[in-house]
mmCIF file of C-alpha atoms in Angstrom:
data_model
loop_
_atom_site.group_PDB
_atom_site.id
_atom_site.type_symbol
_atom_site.label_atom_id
_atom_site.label_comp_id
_atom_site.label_asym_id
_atom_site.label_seq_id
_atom_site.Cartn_x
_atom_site.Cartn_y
_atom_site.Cartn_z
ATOM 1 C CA UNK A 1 -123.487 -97.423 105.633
ATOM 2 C CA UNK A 2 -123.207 -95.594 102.277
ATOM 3 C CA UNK A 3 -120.663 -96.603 99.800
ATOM 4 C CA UNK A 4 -119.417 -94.897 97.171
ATOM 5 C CA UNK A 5 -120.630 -95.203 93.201
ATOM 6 C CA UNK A 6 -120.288 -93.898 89.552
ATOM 7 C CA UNK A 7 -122.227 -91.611 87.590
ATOM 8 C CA UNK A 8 -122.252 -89.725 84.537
ATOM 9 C CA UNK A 9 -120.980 -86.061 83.843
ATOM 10 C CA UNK A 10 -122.689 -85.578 80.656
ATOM 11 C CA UNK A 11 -124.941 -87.744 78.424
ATOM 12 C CA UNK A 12 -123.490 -90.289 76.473
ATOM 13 C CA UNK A 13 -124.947 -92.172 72.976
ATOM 14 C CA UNK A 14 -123.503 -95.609 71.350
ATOM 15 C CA UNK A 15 -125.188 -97.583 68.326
ATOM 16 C CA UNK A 16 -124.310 -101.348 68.092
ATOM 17 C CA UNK A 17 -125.739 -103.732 65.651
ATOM 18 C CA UNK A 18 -126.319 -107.635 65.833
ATOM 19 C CA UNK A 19 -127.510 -109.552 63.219
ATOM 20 C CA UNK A 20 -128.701 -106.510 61.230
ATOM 21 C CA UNK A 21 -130.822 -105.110 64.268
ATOM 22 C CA UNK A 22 -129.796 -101.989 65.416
ATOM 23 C CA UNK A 23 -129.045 -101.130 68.989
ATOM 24 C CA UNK A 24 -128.972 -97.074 70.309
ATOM 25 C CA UNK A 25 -128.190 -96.748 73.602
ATOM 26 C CA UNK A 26 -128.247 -93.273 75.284
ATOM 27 C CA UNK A 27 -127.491 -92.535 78.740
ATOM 28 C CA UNK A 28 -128.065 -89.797 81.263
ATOM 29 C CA UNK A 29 -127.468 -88.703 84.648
ATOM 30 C CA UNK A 30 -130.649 -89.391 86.654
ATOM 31 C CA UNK A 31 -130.539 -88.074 90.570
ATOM 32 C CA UNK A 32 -134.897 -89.066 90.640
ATOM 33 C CA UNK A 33 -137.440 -91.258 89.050
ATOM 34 C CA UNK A 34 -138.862 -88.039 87.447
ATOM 35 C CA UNK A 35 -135.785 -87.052 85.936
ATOM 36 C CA UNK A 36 -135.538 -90.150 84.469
ATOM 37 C CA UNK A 37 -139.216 -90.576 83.016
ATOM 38 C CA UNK A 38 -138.321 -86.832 81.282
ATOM 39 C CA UNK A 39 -135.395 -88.492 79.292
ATOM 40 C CA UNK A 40 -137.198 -91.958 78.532
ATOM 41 C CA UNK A 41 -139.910 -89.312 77.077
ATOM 42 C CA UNK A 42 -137.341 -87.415 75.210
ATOM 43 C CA UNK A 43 -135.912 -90.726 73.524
ATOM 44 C CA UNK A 44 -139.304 -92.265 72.677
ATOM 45 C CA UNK A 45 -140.065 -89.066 70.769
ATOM 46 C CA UNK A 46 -137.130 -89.342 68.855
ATOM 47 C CA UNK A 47 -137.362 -92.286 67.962
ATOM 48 C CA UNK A 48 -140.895 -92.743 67.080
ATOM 49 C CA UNK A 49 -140.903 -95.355 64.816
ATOM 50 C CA UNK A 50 -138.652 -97.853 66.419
ATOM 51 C CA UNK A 51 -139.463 -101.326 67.098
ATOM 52 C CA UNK A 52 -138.631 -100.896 70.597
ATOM 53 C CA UNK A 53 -137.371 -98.453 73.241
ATOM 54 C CA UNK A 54 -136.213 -100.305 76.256
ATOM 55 C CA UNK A 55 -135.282 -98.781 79.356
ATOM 56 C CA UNK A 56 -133.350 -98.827 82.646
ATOM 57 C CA UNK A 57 -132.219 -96.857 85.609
ATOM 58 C CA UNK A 58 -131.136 -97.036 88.632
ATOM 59 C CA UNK A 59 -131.709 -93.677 91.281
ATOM 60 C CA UNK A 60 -130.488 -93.402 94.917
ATOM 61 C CA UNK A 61 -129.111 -97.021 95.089
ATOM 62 C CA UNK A 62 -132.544 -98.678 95.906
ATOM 63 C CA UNK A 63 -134.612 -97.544 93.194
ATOM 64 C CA UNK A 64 -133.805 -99.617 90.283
ATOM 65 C CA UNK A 65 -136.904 -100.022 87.412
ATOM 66 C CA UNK A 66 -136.526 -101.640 83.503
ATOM 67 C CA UNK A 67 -139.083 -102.076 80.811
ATOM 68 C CA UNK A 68 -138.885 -104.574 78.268
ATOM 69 C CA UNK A 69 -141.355 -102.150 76.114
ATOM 70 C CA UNK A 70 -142.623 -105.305 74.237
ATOM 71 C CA UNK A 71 -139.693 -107.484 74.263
ATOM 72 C CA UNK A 72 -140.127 -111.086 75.881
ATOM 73 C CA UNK A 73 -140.141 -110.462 79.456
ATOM 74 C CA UNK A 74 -136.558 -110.231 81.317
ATOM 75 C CA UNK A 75 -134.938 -109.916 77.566
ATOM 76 C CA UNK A 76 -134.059 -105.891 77.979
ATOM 77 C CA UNK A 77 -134.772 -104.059 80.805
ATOM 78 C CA UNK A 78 -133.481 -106.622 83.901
ATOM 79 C CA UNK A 79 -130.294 -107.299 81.169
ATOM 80 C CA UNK A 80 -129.923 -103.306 81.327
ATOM 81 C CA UNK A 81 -130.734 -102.983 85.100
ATOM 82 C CA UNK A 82 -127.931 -105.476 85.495
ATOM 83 C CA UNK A 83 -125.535 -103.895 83.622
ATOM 84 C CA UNK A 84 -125.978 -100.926 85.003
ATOM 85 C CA UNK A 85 -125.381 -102.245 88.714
ATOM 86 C CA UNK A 86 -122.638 -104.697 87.846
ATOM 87 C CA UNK A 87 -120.344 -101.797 86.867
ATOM 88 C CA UNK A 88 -121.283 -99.899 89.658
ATOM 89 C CA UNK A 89 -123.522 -97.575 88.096
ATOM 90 C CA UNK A 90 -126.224 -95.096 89.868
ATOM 91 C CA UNK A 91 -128.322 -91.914 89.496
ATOM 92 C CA UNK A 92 -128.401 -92.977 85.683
ATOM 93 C CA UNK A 93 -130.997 -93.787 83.327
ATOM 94 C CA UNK A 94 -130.430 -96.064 79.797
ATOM 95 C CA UNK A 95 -133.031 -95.680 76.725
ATOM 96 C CA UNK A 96 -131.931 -98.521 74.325
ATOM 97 C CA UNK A 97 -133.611 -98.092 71.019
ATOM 98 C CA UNK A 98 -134.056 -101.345 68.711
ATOM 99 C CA UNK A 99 -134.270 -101.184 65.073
ATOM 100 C CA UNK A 100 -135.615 -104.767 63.942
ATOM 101 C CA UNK A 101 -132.997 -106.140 61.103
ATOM 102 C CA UNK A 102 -135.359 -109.147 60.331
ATOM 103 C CA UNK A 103 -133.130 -111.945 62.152
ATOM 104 C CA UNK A 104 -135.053 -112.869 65.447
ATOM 105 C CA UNK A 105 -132.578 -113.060 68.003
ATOM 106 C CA UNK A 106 -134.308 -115.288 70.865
ATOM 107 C CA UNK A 107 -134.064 -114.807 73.981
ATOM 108 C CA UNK A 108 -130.696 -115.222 74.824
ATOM 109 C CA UNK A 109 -129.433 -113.171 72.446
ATOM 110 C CA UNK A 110 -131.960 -110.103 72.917
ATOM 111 C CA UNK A 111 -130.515 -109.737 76.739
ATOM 112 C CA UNK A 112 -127.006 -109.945 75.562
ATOM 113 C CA UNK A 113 -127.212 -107.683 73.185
ATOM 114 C CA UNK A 114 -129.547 -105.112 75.149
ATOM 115 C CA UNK A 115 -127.123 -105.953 78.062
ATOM 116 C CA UNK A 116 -123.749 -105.226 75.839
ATOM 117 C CA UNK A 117 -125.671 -102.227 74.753
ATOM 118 C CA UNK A 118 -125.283 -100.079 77.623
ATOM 119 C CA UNK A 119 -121.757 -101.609 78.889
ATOM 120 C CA UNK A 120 -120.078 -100.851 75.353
ATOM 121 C CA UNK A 121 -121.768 -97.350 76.322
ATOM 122 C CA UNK A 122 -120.568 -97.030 79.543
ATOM 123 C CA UNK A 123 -116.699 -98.062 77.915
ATOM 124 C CA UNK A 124 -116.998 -94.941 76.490
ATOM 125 C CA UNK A 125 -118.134 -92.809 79.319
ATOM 126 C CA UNK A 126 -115.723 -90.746 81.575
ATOM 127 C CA UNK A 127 -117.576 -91.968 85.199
ATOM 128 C CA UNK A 128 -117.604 -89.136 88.490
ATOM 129 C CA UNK A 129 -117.008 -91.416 91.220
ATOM 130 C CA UNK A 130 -118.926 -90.035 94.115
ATOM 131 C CA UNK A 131 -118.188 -90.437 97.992
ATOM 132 C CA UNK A 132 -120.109 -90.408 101.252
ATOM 133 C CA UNK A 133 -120.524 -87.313 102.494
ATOM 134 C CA UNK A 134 -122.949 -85.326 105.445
ATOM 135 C CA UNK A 135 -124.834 -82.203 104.903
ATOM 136 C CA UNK A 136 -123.330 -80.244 108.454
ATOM 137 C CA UNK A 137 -125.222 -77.324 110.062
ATOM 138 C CA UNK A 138 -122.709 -74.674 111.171
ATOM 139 C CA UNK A 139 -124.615 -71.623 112.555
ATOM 140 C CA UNK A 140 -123.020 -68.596 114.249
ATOM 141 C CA UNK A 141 -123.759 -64.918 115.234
ATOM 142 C CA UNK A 142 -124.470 -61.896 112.377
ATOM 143 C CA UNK A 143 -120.756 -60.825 113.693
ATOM 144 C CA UNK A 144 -118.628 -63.352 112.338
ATOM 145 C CA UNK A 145 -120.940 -64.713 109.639
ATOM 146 C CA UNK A 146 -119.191 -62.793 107.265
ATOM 147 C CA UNK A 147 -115.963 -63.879 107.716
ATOM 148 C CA UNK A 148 -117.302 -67.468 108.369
ATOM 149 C CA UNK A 149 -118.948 -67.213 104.681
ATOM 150 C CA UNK A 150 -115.735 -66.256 102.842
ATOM 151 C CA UNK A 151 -113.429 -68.844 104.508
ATOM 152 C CA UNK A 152 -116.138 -71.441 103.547
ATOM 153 C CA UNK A 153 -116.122 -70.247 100.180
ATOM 154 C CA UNK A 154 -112.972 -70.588 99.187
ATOM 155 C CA UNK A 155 -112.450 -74.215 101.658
ATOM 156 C CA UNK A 156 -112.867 -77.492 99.857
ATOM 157 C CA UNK A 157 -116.441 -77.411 101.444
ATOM 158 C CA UNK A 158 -119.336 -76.851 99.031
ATOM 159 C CA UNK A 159 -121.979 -74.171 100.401
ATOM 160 C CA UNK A 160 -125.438 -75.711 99.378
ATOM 161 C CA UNK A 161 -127.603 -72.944 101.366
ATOM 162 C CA UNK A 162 -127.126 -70.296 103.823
ATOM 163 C CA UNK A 163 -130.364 -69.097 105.939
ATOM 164 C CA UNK A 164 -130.586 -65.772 107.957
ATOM 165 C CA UNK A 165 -132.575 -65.651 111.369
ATOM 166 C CA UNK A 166 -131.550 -65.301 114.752
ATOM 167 C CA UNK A 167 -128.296 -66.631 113.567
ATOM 168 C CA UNK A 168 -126.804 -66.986 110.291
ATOM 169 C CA UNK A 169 -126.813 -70.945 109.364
ATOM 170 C CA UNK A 170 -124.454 -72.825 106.309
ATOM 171 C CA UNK A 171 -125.221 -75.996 104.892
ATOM 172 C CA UNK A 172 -122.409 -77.138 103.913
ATOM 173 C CA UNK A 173 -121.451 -80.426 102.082
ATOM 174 C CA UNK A 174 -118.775 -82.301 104.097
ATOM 175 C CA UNK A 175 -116.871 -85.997 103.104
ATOM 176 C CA UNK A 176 -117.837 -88.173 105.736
ATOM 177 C CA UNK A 177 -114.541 -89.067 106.574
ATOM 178 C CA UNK A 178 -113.876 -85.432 106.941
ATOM 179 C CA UNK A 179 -116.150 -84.356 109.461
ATOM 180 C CA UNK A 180 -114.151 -84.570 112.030
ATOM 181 C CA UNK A 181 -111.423 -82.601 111.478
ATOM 182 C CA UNK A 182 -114.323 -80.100 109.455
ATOM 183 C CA UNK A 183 -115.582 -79.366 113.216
ATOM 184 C CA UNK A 184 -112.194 -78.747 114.485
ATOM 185 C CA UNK A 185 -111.772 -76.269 111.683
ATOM 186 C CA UNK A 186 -114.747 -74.587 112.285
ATOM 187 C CA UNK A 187 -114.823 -74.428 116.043
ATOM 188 C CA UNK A 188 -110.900 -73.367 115.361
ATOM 189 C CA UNK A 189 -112.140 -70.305 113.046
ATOM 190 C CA UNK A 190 -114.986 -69.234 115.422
ATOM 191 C CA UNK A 191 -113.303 -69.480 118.790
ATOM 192 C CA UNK A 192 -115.644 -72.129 119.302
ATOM 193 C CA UNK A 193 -118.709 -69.925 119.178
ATOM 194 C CA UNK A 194 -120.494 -72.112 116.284
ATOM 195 C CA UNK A 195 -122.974 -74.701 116.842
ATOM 196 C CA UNK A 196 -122.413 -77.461 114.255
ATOM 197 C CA UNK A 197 -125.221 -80.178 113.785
ATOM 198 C CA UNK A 198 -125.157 -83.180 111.625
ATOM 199 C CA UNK A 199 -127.994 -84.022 108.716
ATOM 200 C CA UNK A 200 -128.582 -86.006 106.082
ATOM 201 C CA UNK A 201 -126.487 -88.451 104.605
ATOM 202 C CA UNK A 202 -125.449 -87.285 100.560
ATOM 203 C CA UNK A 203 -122.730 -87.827 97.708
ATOM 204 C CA UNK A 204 -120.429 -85.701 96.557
ATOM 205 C CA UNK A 205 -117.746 -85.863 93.943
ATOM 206 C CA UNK A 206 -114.522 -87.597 94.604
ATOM 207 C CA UNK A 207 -111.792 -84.150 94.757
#
């Protein structure tokens, strides 16, 4: 069964510093492995002549990859992973940046502080908590798909796609513990002339 998680509205960025090394965590929302690779990409051109760039992410709660990028193995990206996770976290990638300060740390202290790293970072972060939700088929005749289309436009149902064929089909985006009372409504606001199918299992933002 899906549960719910958090996620990130917008980036986020947060610089730390133990014993004179510097820490620069940035944070994105990530919904695939290549959106995630793009932003890892974006922060190792950045910062180009950093003595590490460590990353983490975790995408459709069973993809979950870090990279110590030359640390001691398990001393910055499983510490990241982790923290990620632990708070809940998905869909969200971490690039933390390490500016040597000439203290080694060992390896203790390198997974604390890339650990703290991205939870001080994700203290500052306003989280979208998203929900279980189905994708529902409702498909009707051309005759009432027009009045179908403006009551689902201004419901609490998000239209993702509408298709035109023999019949006129919305996709709409439906909490899970709403469907229910979502087919009533429709069967309801089509005299029960719609054909409603479930699909795929999705997130959606907590309204």
């Amino acid at each position: 069964m899906a549960l719910p998680y958090l996620t990130l509205r917008t980036r986020a960025e947060h610089e730390t510093e133990v014993k004179r090394s510097r820490f620069i965590c940035a944070m994105a929302p990530a919904g695939s492995a290549e959106e995630a690779a793009e932003f890892i990409a974006e922060r190792r051109r950045l910062h180009q002549g950093a003595t590490h760039n460590c990353t983490a992410y975790v995408v459709g709660q069973r993809l979950q990859k870090g990279d110590d990028d030359g640390e001691p193995g398990g001393t910055a990206g499983t510490p990241m992973v982790q923290a990620l996770v632990g708070r809940g976290f998905n869909d969200v990638v971490a690039v933390v940046t390490r500016y040597f300060g000439g203290v080694l740390l060992g390896a203790g202290g390198l997974a604390r502080a890339y650990g703290s790293a991205v939870t001080e970072t994700l203290d500052r972060v306003e989280p979208v908590r998203m929900v279980p939700a189905r994708l529902v088929r409702v498909s009707v005749g051309h005759e009432q798909a027009g009045r179908v289309e403006n009551d689902l436009r201004v419901s609490a149902y998000p239209v993702r796609e509408v298709s035109y064929g023999g019949e006129v089909s919305f996709s709409v985006a439906v909490g899970e513990n709403e469907v229910a009372s979502f087919t009533e409504w429709v069967a309801t606001l089509t005299a029960g002339r719609a054909t409603v199918d479930l699909g795929a299992e999705i997130h959606v933002p907590e309204s």
